[in-house]
CSV table of C-alpha atoms in Angstrom, one decimal:
chain,number,residue,atom,x,y,z
A,241,MET,CA,26.9,4.4,25.9
A,242,LEU,CA,23.3,4.7,24.9
A,243,ILE,CA,22.3,3.8,21.4
A,244,ASP,CA,19.5,6.4,21.3
A,245,PRO,CA,20.5,9.7,23.0
A,246,ARG,CA,16.9,10.5,23.6
A,247,ASN,CA,16.8,7.8,26.2
A,248,GLY,CA,19.3,9.8,28.3
A,249,PRO,CA,18.6,12.1,31.3
A,250,ASP,CA,18.8,15.2,29.2
A,251,PHE,CA,15.4,14.3,27.7
A,252,ASP,CA,13.7,13.4,31.0
A,253,LEU,CA,10.7,15.5,31.9
A,254,PRO,CA,10.2,17.3,35.3
A,255,ARG,CA,8.7,14.9,37.9
A,256,SER,CA,5.0,15.0,37.8
A,257,SER,CA,2.9,15.2,41.0
A,258,SER,CA,0.0,13.6,39.3
A,259,ALA,CA,-0.7,9.9,39.3
A,260,PRO,CA,0.7,8.2,36.2
A,261,ARG,CA,-1.7,7.5,33.4
A,262,THR,CA,-0.9,5.5,30.3
A,263,TYR,CA,-1.9,5.9,26.7
A,264,VAL,CA,-0.7,3.4,24.1
A,265,ILE,CA,-0.3,4.1,20.4
A,266,ALA,CA,-1.0,0.7,18.8
A,267,ALA,CA,0.9,0.5,15.6
A,268,THR,CA,2.5,-1.5,12.9
A,269,PRO,CA,5.7,-0.5,11.1
A,270,ARG,CA,5.7,2.5,8.8
A,271,THR,CA,2.3,4.0,9.8
A,272,GLY,CA,3.7,7.4,10.8
A,273,SER,CA,3.7,6.4,14.5
A,274,THR,CA,7.2,7.9,15.1
A,275,LEU,CA,6.0,11.2,13.5
A,276,LEU,CA,3.0,11.2,15.7
A,277,CYS,CA,5.0,10.5,18.9
A,278,ARG,CA,7.5,13.3,18.1
A,279,GLY,CA,4.6,15.7,17.5
A,280,LEU,CA,2.9,14.8,20.8
A,281,TRP,CA,6.2,15.1,22.7
A,282,ASP,CA,6.8,18.6,21.2
A,283,THR,CA,3.4,19.8,22.4
A,284,GLY,CA,4.7,19.6,25.9
A,285,LEU,CA,1.3,18.3,27.1
A,286,ALA,CA,1.4,14.6,26.3
A,287,GLY,CA,4.6,13.4,27.9
A,288,ALA,CA,7.4,11.8,25.8
A,289,PRO,CA,5.8,8.9,23.9
A,290,LYS,CA,8.3,6.5,22.5
A,291,GLU,CA,8.8,2.9,21.7
A,292,TYR,CA,9.9,2.0,25.2
A,293,PHE,CA,9.5,-1.8,24.7
A,294,ASN,CA,11.6,-1.9,21.5
A,295,PRO,CA,14.8,-3.9,22.2
A,296,VAL,CA,17.0,-0.8,21.7
A,297,GLN,CA,15.0,1.1,24.2
A,298,LEU,CA,15.0,-1.7,26.7
A,299,ARG,CA,18.8,-2.0,26.4
A,300,ASP,CA,19.3,1.7,26.9
A,301,TRP,CA,17.0,1.9,30.0
A,302,GLU,CA,18.7,-1.1,31.5
A,303,LEU,CA,22.1,0.6,31.0
A,304,ARG,CA,20.7,3.6,32.8
A,305,PHE,CA,18.9,1.9,35.7
A,306,GLY,CA,19.4,-1.8,35.6
A,307,THR,CA,21.5,-4.1,37.8
A,308,PRO,CA,25.2,-4.6,37.0
A,309,ARG,CA,24.4,-8.1,35.7
A,310,SER,CA,21.7,-6.8,33.4
A,311,ARG,CA,24.0,-4.1,32.0
A,312,LEU,CA,26.6,-6.7,31.1
A,313,LEU,CA,23.9,-8.8,29.5
A,314,HIS,CA,22.7,-5.9,27.3
A,315,ARG,CA,26.2,-4.9,26.3
A,316,ALA,CA,26.6,-8.5,25.0
A,317,LEU,CA,23.5,-8.1,23.0
A,318,ARG,CA,24.6,-5.0,21.1
A,319,GLY,CA,24.4,-5.2,17.3
A,320,PRO,CA,22.5,-8.0,15.4
A,321,GLY,CA,21.9,-9.9,18.6
A,322,LEU,CA,19.7,-7.1,19.8
A,323,ALA,CA,16.9,-8.7,17.8
A,324,LEU,CA,17.1,-11.7,20.1
A,325,VAL,CA,16.0,-9.6,23.2
A,326,GLY,CA,12.7,-11.1,23.9
A,327,ARG,CA,10.5,-12.6,26.6
A,328,PRO,CA,13.2,-14.7,28.3
A,329,GLY,CA,14.4,-12.9,31.4
A,330,TRP,CA,11.5,-10.3,31.2
A,331,ALA,CA,9.0,-11.6,33.7
A,332,PRO,CA,5.8,-9.6,34.1
A,333,ALA,CA,7.1,-8.0,37.2
A,334,ARG,CA,10.2,-6.8,35.4
A,335,LEU,CA,8.2,-5.4,32.5
A,336,ARG,CA,5.9,-3.6,35.0
A,337,ALA,CA,9.0,-2.2,36.8
A,338,HIS,CA,10.4,-1.0,33.6
A,339,TRP,CA,7.2,0.9,32.7
A,340,LEU,CA,7.0,2.5,36.1
A,341,ARG,CA,10.5,3.7,35.7
A,342,VAL,CA,9.6,5.2,32.3
A,343,CYS,CA,6.6,6.9,33.8
A,344,ALA,CA,8.7,8.4,36.5
A,345,HIS,CA,10.9,10.1,34.0
A,346,ARG,CA,8.8,10.7,30.9
A,347,SER,CA,5.3,11.7,32.2
A,348,ALA,CA,3.7,15.1,31.5
A,349,ALA,CA,2.6,17.3,34.3
A,350,SER,CA,-0.9,15.9,33.8
A,351,GLY,CA,0.4,12.4,34.5
A,352,TRP,CA,0.1,11.1,31.0
A,353,CYS,CA,2.9,8.8,29.8
A,354,GLY,CA,2.8,7.6,26.2
A,355,LEU,CA,3.9,4.3,24.7
A,356,LYS,CA,4.2,3.4,21.1
A,357,LEU,CA,3.8,-0.3,20.8
A,358,HIS,CA,4.4,-2.3,17.6
A,359,ARG,CA,2.5,-5.5,17.3
A,360,HIS,CA,5.5,-7.7,17.0
A,361,HIS,CA,7.1,-6.2,20.2
A,362,ARG,CA,3.8,-6.6,22.0
A,363,GLU,CA,3.7,-10.4,21.1
A,364,ARG,CA,7.4,-11.0,21.7
A,365,LEU,CA,7.7,-9.4,25.1
A,366,PHE,CA,4.2,-9.6,26.6
A,367,GLY,CA,3.0,-12.9,25.1
A,368,ALA,CA,-0.5,-13.6,26.4
A,369,GLU,CA,-0.3,-11.2,29.3
A,370,LYS,CA,-3.1,-8.6,29.4
A,371,LEU,CA,-1.5,-5.2,28.9
A,372,GLU,CA,-3.6,-3.6,31.6
A,373,ASP,CA,-2.2,-5.9,34.2
A,374,LEU,CA,1.3,-4.6,33.4
A,375,LEU,CA,0.7,-1.0,32.4
A,376,GLY,CA,-2.4,-0.1,34.4
A,377,GLU,CA,-5.5,1.4,32.8
A,378,ILE,CA,-4.8,2.3,29.2
A,379,ARG,CA,-6.2,5.0,26.8
A,380,TRP,CA,-5.9,3.5,23.4
A,381,ILE,CA,-4.9,5.2,20.1
A,382,ARG,CA,-4.7,3.2,16.9
A,383,ILE,CA,-2.7,4.4,13.9
A,384,THR,CA,-3.0,2.6,10.6
A,385,ARG,CA,-2.1,3.2,7.0
A,386,ARG,CA,-4.6,3.2,4.2
A,387,ASP,CA,-2.2,2.2,1.4
A,388,ARG,CA,-0.9,-1.1,2.7
A,389,VAL,CA,1.3,-1.8,-0.3
A,390,ALA,CA,3.1,1.5,0.2
A,391,GLN,CA,3.5,0.6,3.9
A,392,ALA,CA,5.0,-2.8,3.0
A,393,VAL,CA,7.4,-1.3,0.4
A,394,SER,CA,8.5,1.3,3.0
A,395,TRP,CA,9.1,-1.4,5.7
A,396,SER,CA,10.9,-3.7,3.3
A,397,ARG,CA,13.3,-0.9,2.3
A,398,ALA,CA,13.9,0.1,5.9
A,399,LEU,CA,14.6,-3.5,6.9
A,400,ARG,CA,17.0,-4.1,4.0
A,401,THR,CA,18.9,-0.9,4.5
A,402,GLY,CA,18.7,-0.5,8.2
A,403,ARG,CA,17.5,3.1,7.7
A,404,PHE,CA,14.2,3.5,9.6
A,405,ALA,CA,14.2,7.3,10.0
A,406,SER,CA,15.3,10.2,7.7
A,407,HIS,CA,18.2,11.2,10.0
A,408,GLN,CA,19.7,7.7,10.1
A,409,ARG,CA,22.5,6.4,7.8
A,410,ALA,CA,21.7,3.4,5.6
A,411,TRP,CA,23.9,0.4,6.3
A,412,LEU,CA,23.2,-1.3,3.0
A,413,PRO,CA,22.2,-0.1,-0.4
A,414,PRO,CA,18.4,-0.3,-1.2
A,415,LEU,CA,17.8,-3.5,-3.2
A,416,TYR,CA,14.3,-4.3,-4.5
A,417,ARG,CA,13.0,-7.8,-3.7
A,418,CYS,CA,9.4,-8.6,-4.6
A,419,ARG,CA,9.2,-11.7,-2.3
A,420,HIS,CA,10.5,-9.6,0.6
A,421,ILE,CA,7.8,-7.0,0.0
A,422,GLU,CA,5.2,-9.7,-0.2
A,423,ALA,CA,6.4,-11.2,3.1
A,424,CYS,CA,6.2,-7.7,4.7
A,425,LEU,CA,2.7,-7.3,3.3
A,426,ARG,CA,1.5,-10.6,4.8
A,427,ALA,CA,3.1,-9.8,8.1
A,428,LEU,CA,1.4,-6.3,8.3
A,429,GLU,CA,-1.9,-7.8,7.5
A,430,GLU,CA,-1.5,-10.4,10.2
A,431,GLN,CA,-0.4,-7.8,12.7
A,432,GLU,CA,-3.3,-5.5,11.9
A,433,THR,CA,-5.7,-8.4,12.3
A,434,ALA,CA,-4.2,-9.2,15.7
A,435,TRP,CA,-4.6,-5.6,16.8
A,436,ASP,CA,-8.3,-5.7,15.6
A,437,ALA,CA,-8.9,-8.8,17.8
A,438,GLU,CA,-7.2,-7.4,20.9
A,439,LEU,CA,-8.8,-4.0,20.8
A,440,GLU,CA,-12.3,-5.2,20.1
A,441,GLY,CA,-14.7,-3.9,22.7
A,442,TYR,CA,-12.3,-1.0,23.7
A,443,GLU,CA,-12.9,2.6,23.1
A,444,VAL,CA,-10.1,3.5,20.6
A,445,LEU,CA,-9.1,6.8,18.9
A,446,SER,CA,-8.4,5.8,15.3
A,447,LEU,CA,-6.0,7.7,13.2
A,448,VAL,CA,-5.0,7.1,9.6
A,449,TYR,CA,-1.5,8.1,8.4
A,450,GLU,CA,-2.6,9.6,5.1
A,451,ASP,CA,-5.1,11.8,7.0
A,452,LEU,CA,-2.6,12.7,9.6
A,453,VAL,CA,0.0,14.1,7.1
A,454,ALA,CA,-2.8,15.8,5.1
A,455,ASP,CA,-4.1,17.7,8.2
A,456,TRP,CA,-1.3,17.6,10.8
A,457,PRO,CA,-2.9,20.0,13.4
A,458,GLN,CA,-6.2,18.2,13.3
A,459,GLY,CA,-4.5,14.9,14.0
A,460,LEU,CA,-2.5,16.2,17.0
A,461,ARG,CA,-5.5,18.0,18.4
A,462,ALA,CA,-7.6,14.8,18.1
A,463,VAL,CA,-5.1,13.0,20.4
A,464,LEU,CA,-4.8,15.9,22.9
A,465,CYS,CA,-8.6,16.1,23.1
A,466,TRP,CA,-8.8,12.3,23.4
A,467,LEU,CA,-6.6,12.6,26.5
A,468,SER,CA,-8.9,15.3,27.9
A,469,LEU,CA,-5.9,17.7,28.2
A,470,PRO,CA,-6.9,21.3,29.2
A,471,GLY,CA,-6.3,23.8,26.5
A,472,ALA,CA,-6.0,21.2,23.8
A,473,ASP,CA,-8.1,23.4,21.4
A,474,ALA,CA,-5.9,26.5,21.9
A,475,VAL,CA,-2.4,25.2,22.2
A,476,GLU,CA,0.1,26.2,19.5
A,477,LEU,CA,1.0,23.0,17.7
A,478,PRO,CA,4.5,22.2,16.5
A,479,GLU,CA,5.4,21.6,12.8
A,480,PRO,CA,6.1,18.0,11.9
A,481,ALA,CA,9.6,17.2,13.2
A,482,LEU,CA,10.5,14.4,10.8
A,483,PRO,CA,10.8,14.8,7.0
A,484,ARG,CA,9.1,12.1,4.9
A,485,GLN,CA,11.4,9.3,3.7
A,486,ALA,CA,9.3,8.4,0.6
A,487,ASP,CA,11.1,9.4,-2.6
A,488,ALA,CA,11.1,8.6,-6.3
A,489,ARG,CA,12.7,5.2,-5.6
A,490,THR,CA,9.8,4.4,-3.3
A,491,ALA,CA,7.3,5.3,-6.0
A,492,ARG,CA,9.1,3.1,-8.5
A,493,TRP,CA,9.2,0.2,-6.1
A,494,ILE,CA,5.5,0.5,-5.4
A,495,ASP,CA,4.7,0.6,-9.1
A,496,ARG,CA,7.0,-2.4,-9.8
A,497,PHE,CA,5.5,-4.4,-7.0
A,498,GLU,CA,1.9,-3.7,-8.1
A,499,VAL,CA,2.8,-4.8,-11.6
A,500,GLU,CA,4.6,-7.9,-10.6
A,501,ARG,CA,1.9,-9.0,-8.2
A,502,ALA,CA,-0.8,-8.4,-10.8
A,503,ARG,CA,1.1,-10.4,-13.4
A,504,ALA,CA,1.7,-13.3,-11.1
A,505,LYS,CA,-1.9,-13.8,-10.2
A,506,TRP,CA,-3.0,-15.2,-13.6
A,507,GLN,CA,-3.6,-19.0,-13.7
A,508,HIS,CA,-3.2,-19.3,-17.5
A,509,ARG,CA,-0.3,-18.1,-19.7
A,510,GLY,CA,-1.1,-19.7,-23.1
A,511,ARG,CA,1.2,-22.6,-22.7
A,512,VAL,CA,-1.5,-25.3,-22.2
A,513,ARG,CA,-5.1,-25.1,-23.0
A,514,PRO,CA,-7.4,-25.8,-20.0
A,515,ALA,CA,-9.7,-28.8,-20.2
A,516,PHE,CA,-12.8,-26.4,-20.6
A,517,ALA,CA,-11.3,-24.6,-23.7
A,518,GLU,CA,-13.3,-25.0,-26.9
A,519,GLU,CA,-11.5,-26.8,-29.8
A,520,PRO,CA,-11.0,-24.1,-32.4
A,521,GLY,CA,-11.3,-26.2,-35.5
A,522,PRO,CA,-9.8,-25.3,-38.9
A,523,GLY,CA,-9.3,-21.6,-39.7
A,524,ARG,CA,-10.1,-20.6,-36.1
A,525,GLU,CA,-7.9,-19.4,-33.2
A,526,SER,CA,-8.2,-20.3,-29.5
A,527,VAL,CA,-7.8,-17.5,-27.1
A,528,TRP,CA,-6.1,-20.1,-24.9
A,529,ASP,CA,-3.2,-20.2,-27.3
A,530,TYR,CA,-2.6,-16.5,-26.9
A,531,PRO,CA,0.3,-15.6,-24.6
A,532,ARG,CA,0.9,-13.7,-21.4
A,533,PRO,CA,2.5,-11.2,-21.6
A,534,PRO,CA,0.3,-10.2,-24.5
A,535,ARG,CA,1.6,-10.2,-28.1
A,536,ILE,CA,1.1,-7.3,-30.6
A,537,GLU,CA,0.5,-8.1,-34.2
A,538,ARG,CA,-0.1,-5.9,-37.3
A,539,ASP,CA,-3.5,-6.6,-39.0
A,540,THR,CA,-4.1,-5.2,-42.5
A,541,ARG,CA,-7.8,-6.2,-42.6
A,542,ARG,CA,-10.2,-3.3,-42.8
A,543,VAL,CA,-11.5,-2.1,-39.4
A,544,GLU,CA,-14.4,0.3,-39.2
A,545,VAL,CA,-16.0,1.9,-36.2
A,546,ARG,CA,-19.3,3.8,-36.4
A,547,ALA,CA,-21.5,5.9,-34.0
A,548,GLY,CA,-24.8,5.9,-35.8
A,549,GLU,CA,-24.1,7.4,-39.2
A,550,VAL,CA,-20.8,8.9,-38.2
A,551,VAL,CA,-17.6,6.9,-39.1
A,552,LEU,CA,-15.3,7.4,-36.2
A,553,ALA,CA,-12.5,5.2,-37.5
A,554,ASP,CA,-11.5,3.5,-40.8
A,555,SER,CA,-8.2,1.7,-40.9
A,556,VAL,CA,-6.1,-1.0,-42.5
A,557,ARG,CA,-3.2,-0.4,-40.1
A,558,ALA,CA,-4.6,-1.9,-36.9
A,559,LEU,CA,-2.5,-3.4,-34.1
A,560,ARG,CA,-4.1,-6.6,-32.7
A,561,VAL,CA,-3.2,-7.3,-29.1
A,562,LEU,CA,-3.5,-11.0,-28.1
A,563,GLU,CA,-3.7,-12.1,-24.5
A,564,THR,CA,-4.5,-15.4,-22.9
A,565,ALA,CA,-8.3,-15.9,-22.3
A,566,SER,CA,-9.4,-12.7,-24.0
A,567,PRO,CA,-10.6,-12.0,-27.5
A,568,PRO,CA,-8.2,-9.7,-29.5
A,569,THR,CA,-8.3,-5.9,-29.0
A,570,PHE,CA,-7.7,-3.7,-32.0
A,571,TYR,CA,-5.8,-0.5,-31.7
A,572,LEU,CA,-6.1,2.0,-34.5
A,573,PRO,CA,-3.7,4.8,-35.3
A,574,ALA,CA,-4.8,8.3,-34.5
A,575,GLU,CA,-4.4,9.3,-38.1
A,576,ASP,CA,-7.3,6.9,-39.0
A,577,VAL,CA,-9.6,8.1,-36.1
A,578,ARG,CA,-11.9,11.1,-36.0
A,579,VAL,CA,-10.2,12.4,-32.9
A,580,ASP,CA,-12.2,15.6,-33.2
A,581,ARG,CA,-15.3,13.5,-32.3
A,582,LEU,CA,-13.7,12.3,-29.0
A,583,LEU,CA,-13.4,13.9,-25.6
A,584,ARG,CA,-11.3,12.9,-22.7
A,585,ALA,CA,-13.6,11.0,-20.2
A,586,ALA,CA,-13.1,11.0,-16.4
A,587,GLY,CA,-11.0,8.3,-14.8
A,588,ARG,CA,-8.0,6.2,-15.6
A,589,SER,CA,-7.2,2.5,-15.1
A,590,GLU,CA,-4.0,0.5,-14.8
A,591,CYS,CA,-3.0,-2.5,-16.9
A,592,GLU,CA,-0.1,-4.5,-15.5
A,593,TRP,CA,1.2,-5.0,-19.0
A,594,LYS,CA,0.3,-1.9,-21.0
A,595,GLY,CA,0.3,0.9,-18.4
A,596,SER,CA,-2.1,3.7,-17.5
A,597,ALA,CA,-5.1,4.0,-19.8
A,598,ASP,CA,-7.0,7.2,-20.7
A,599,TYR,CA,-10.7,7.0,-21.6
A,600,TRP,CA,-12.6,8.8,-24.3
A,601,SER,CA,-16.3,9.6,-24.8
A,602,LEU,CA,-18.1,10.9,-27.8
A,603,ALA,CA,-18.4,14.6,-28.3
A,604,ALA,CA,-22.0,15.9,-27.8
A,605,ALA,CA,-22.6,16.2,-31.5
A,606,ALA,CA,-22.3,12.4,-31.9
A,607,GLY,CA,-25.3,11.9,-29.7
A,608,THR,CA,-23.9,9.2,-27.3
A,609,ASP,CA,-22.6,9.5,-23.7
A,610,GLY,CA,-20.2,7.3,-21.8
A,611,ARG,CA,-16.8,5.8,-22.5
A,612,VAL,CA,-16.4,4.4,-26.0
A,613,ALA,CA,-12.6,4.2,-26.4
A,614,TRP,CA,-9.3,4.1,-24.5
A,615,SER,CA,-5.7,4.7,-25.2
A,616,TYR,CA,-2.2,4.4,-23.6
A,617,PRO,CA,-0.4,7.7,-24.0
A,618,VAL,CA,2.8,6.4,-22.4
A,619,PRO,CA,2.7,2.5,-22.6
A,620,ARG,CA,5.0,0.3,-20.5
A,621,PRO,CA,8.2,-1.1,-22.0
A,622,GLY,CA,7.4,-3.7,-24.6
A,623,PHE,CA,4.1,-2.0,-25.6
A,624,GLU,CA,5.5,1.3,-26.9
A,625,ALA,CA,3.8,0.6,-30.3
A,626,LEU,CA,0.4,1.3,-28.8
A,627,ALA,CA,1.2,5.0,-28.2
A,628,GLY,CA,-0.8,7.2,-30.5
A,629,HIS,CA,-3.5,4.5,-31.0
A,630,PHE,CA,-7.1,4.2,-29.9
A,631,ALA,CA,-9.1,1.1,-29.0
A,632,PHE,CA,-13.0,1.0,-29.1
A,633,TYR,CA,-15.6,-0.9,-27.2
A,634,PRO,CA,-17.6,-3.1,-29.6
A,635,GLY,CA,-20.5,-3.2,-27.2
A,636,ARG,CA,-20.9,0.6,-27.3
A,637,MET,CA,-19.9,1.3,-30.9
A,638,GLU,CA,-20.7,-0.5,-34.2
A,639,CYS,CA,-17.4,-2.2,-35.0
A,640,ARG,CA,-16.6,-4.2,-38.1
A,641,LEU,CA,-13.7,-6.4,-38.9
A,642,GLY,CA,-13.8,-6.9,-42.7
A,643,ASP,CA,-17.4,-7.8,-43.4
A,644,GLU,CA,-18.3,-9.1,-40.0
A,645,ARG,CA,-20.0,-7.2,-37.2
A,646,VAL,CA,-18.0,-7.6,-34.0
A,647,ARG,CA,-19.6,-8.8,-30.8
A,648,PRO,CA,-18.4,-7.5,-27.4
A,649,GLN,CA,-16.4,-9.5,-24.9
A,650,PRO,CA,-18.6,-10.7,-22.0
A,651,GLY,CA,-18.8,-8.7,-18.8
A,652,GLY,CA,-18.8,-5.1,-20.0
A,653,PHE,CA,-15.3,-4.2,-18.5
A,654,TYR,CA,-13.0,-5.6,-21.2
A,655,GLY,CA,-13.0,-4.4,-24.8
A,656,GLY,CA,-12.1,-7.6,-26.7
A,657,TRP,CA,-13.5,-8.1,-30.2
A,658,VAL,CA,-15.4,-11.4,-30.6
A,659,THR,CA,-15.7,-12.7,-34.1
A,660,SER,CA,-16.4,-16.1,-35.8
A,661,GLU,CA,-12.7,-16.8,-36.1
A,662,ILE,CA,-12.2,-16.9,-32.3
A,663,ALA,CA,-12.9,-19.8,-29.9
A,664,GLY,CA,-13.4,-19.3,-26.2
A,665,PRO,CA,-14.6,-19.3,-23.5
A,666,PHE,CA,-13.6,-15.7,-22.8
A,667,LYS,CA,-12.5,-13.9,-19.7
A,668,GLY,CA,-15.3,-11.7,-18.5
A,669,GLU,CA,-17.8,-14.5,-18.0
A,670,ALA,CA,-18.9,-15.3,-14.4
A,671,GLY,CA,-16.1,-17.1,-12.5
A,672,SER,CA,-13.4,-16.0,-14.9
A,673,GLU,CA,-11.7,-13.4,-12.7
A,674,ASP,CA,-8.4,-15.3,-12.4
A,675,TRP,CA,-8.3,-16.7,-16.0
């Protein structure tokens, strides 16, 4: 019994009188390669591209055409042992014979026969063999995914559940594991690098998953034209045959992984001062004693923010956020801010602790352009107190804490408030990216 019914004779194509020609879709997992293959198959012009060197496919084709001994071997390898099907027993001549058999049953009238080849299958089965020596002359197509993190999350979820396509049933419930996603991400980067090295010097049609799903007809036509198929510009193209698997859970996993990875990269967490930290002295605070995750404190000192002669904010109800290596940032309640003088500015940014930040510029009447403040409309858990508050850049506004004029945090990106009570050095200076 075949594992994949599409390997059966009902899906074979009429025998082609043309000489077989091979195109290979070089891929890594979760790049939309299956979607692309199904679309090309459904055009009726490009053969029946499939992952014919996947262990499941190899087993099925051996069951159809192999020797009695090989059929017994592959029956014994059903289930988890299938992953062990590898180079042993698959000499180059046998791999070549398998491909010729595929070409005989799955080539288009034009002679084109398509192969989807994941990098790990290429290395496991073919080793150092040059693919052209086994498959003949190859027309190369490369499909990649721009969002590598989303790709790693998708692969991790598929591996852990056993559900690689939308029509399949999951064998296990989806369980998030940051380390597993990290391992998938490293593996994908290694595989893409290996494809880069192997395909250097070849003419390659490059496709990107995000562009393919955004303009499906354009992607399919690009492949048909790359294969120089007559009528490629005029053929009626099929709709995508596979629904997307990404869902709300996938989005949550991506967000969670990004946050956990960002939080893990910091060298310092406020437990031990580094050797280069200044001694704060009496009445001063060291930013190296501040914690990670950041701590929020109430501050009843007077805080004033001015744009020229205009007072933008005046408050004694500030929230002071303290994070390792950075001078404090002050968040002022909207009730104490001239919100009518602020306009939403373009762009957003993401803090792994506090969430997505909105930016604010001054209204034209205030006479200053550019971002001057930011806020967190929906902070992450643990930082809900920052909702409804605004923080200002002391390098772009005149900010005062009590009677002291505030100095800006170095570097221009961060908005910490440097005063005489704070000892550094501060993140934002050259070489401080990982502080």
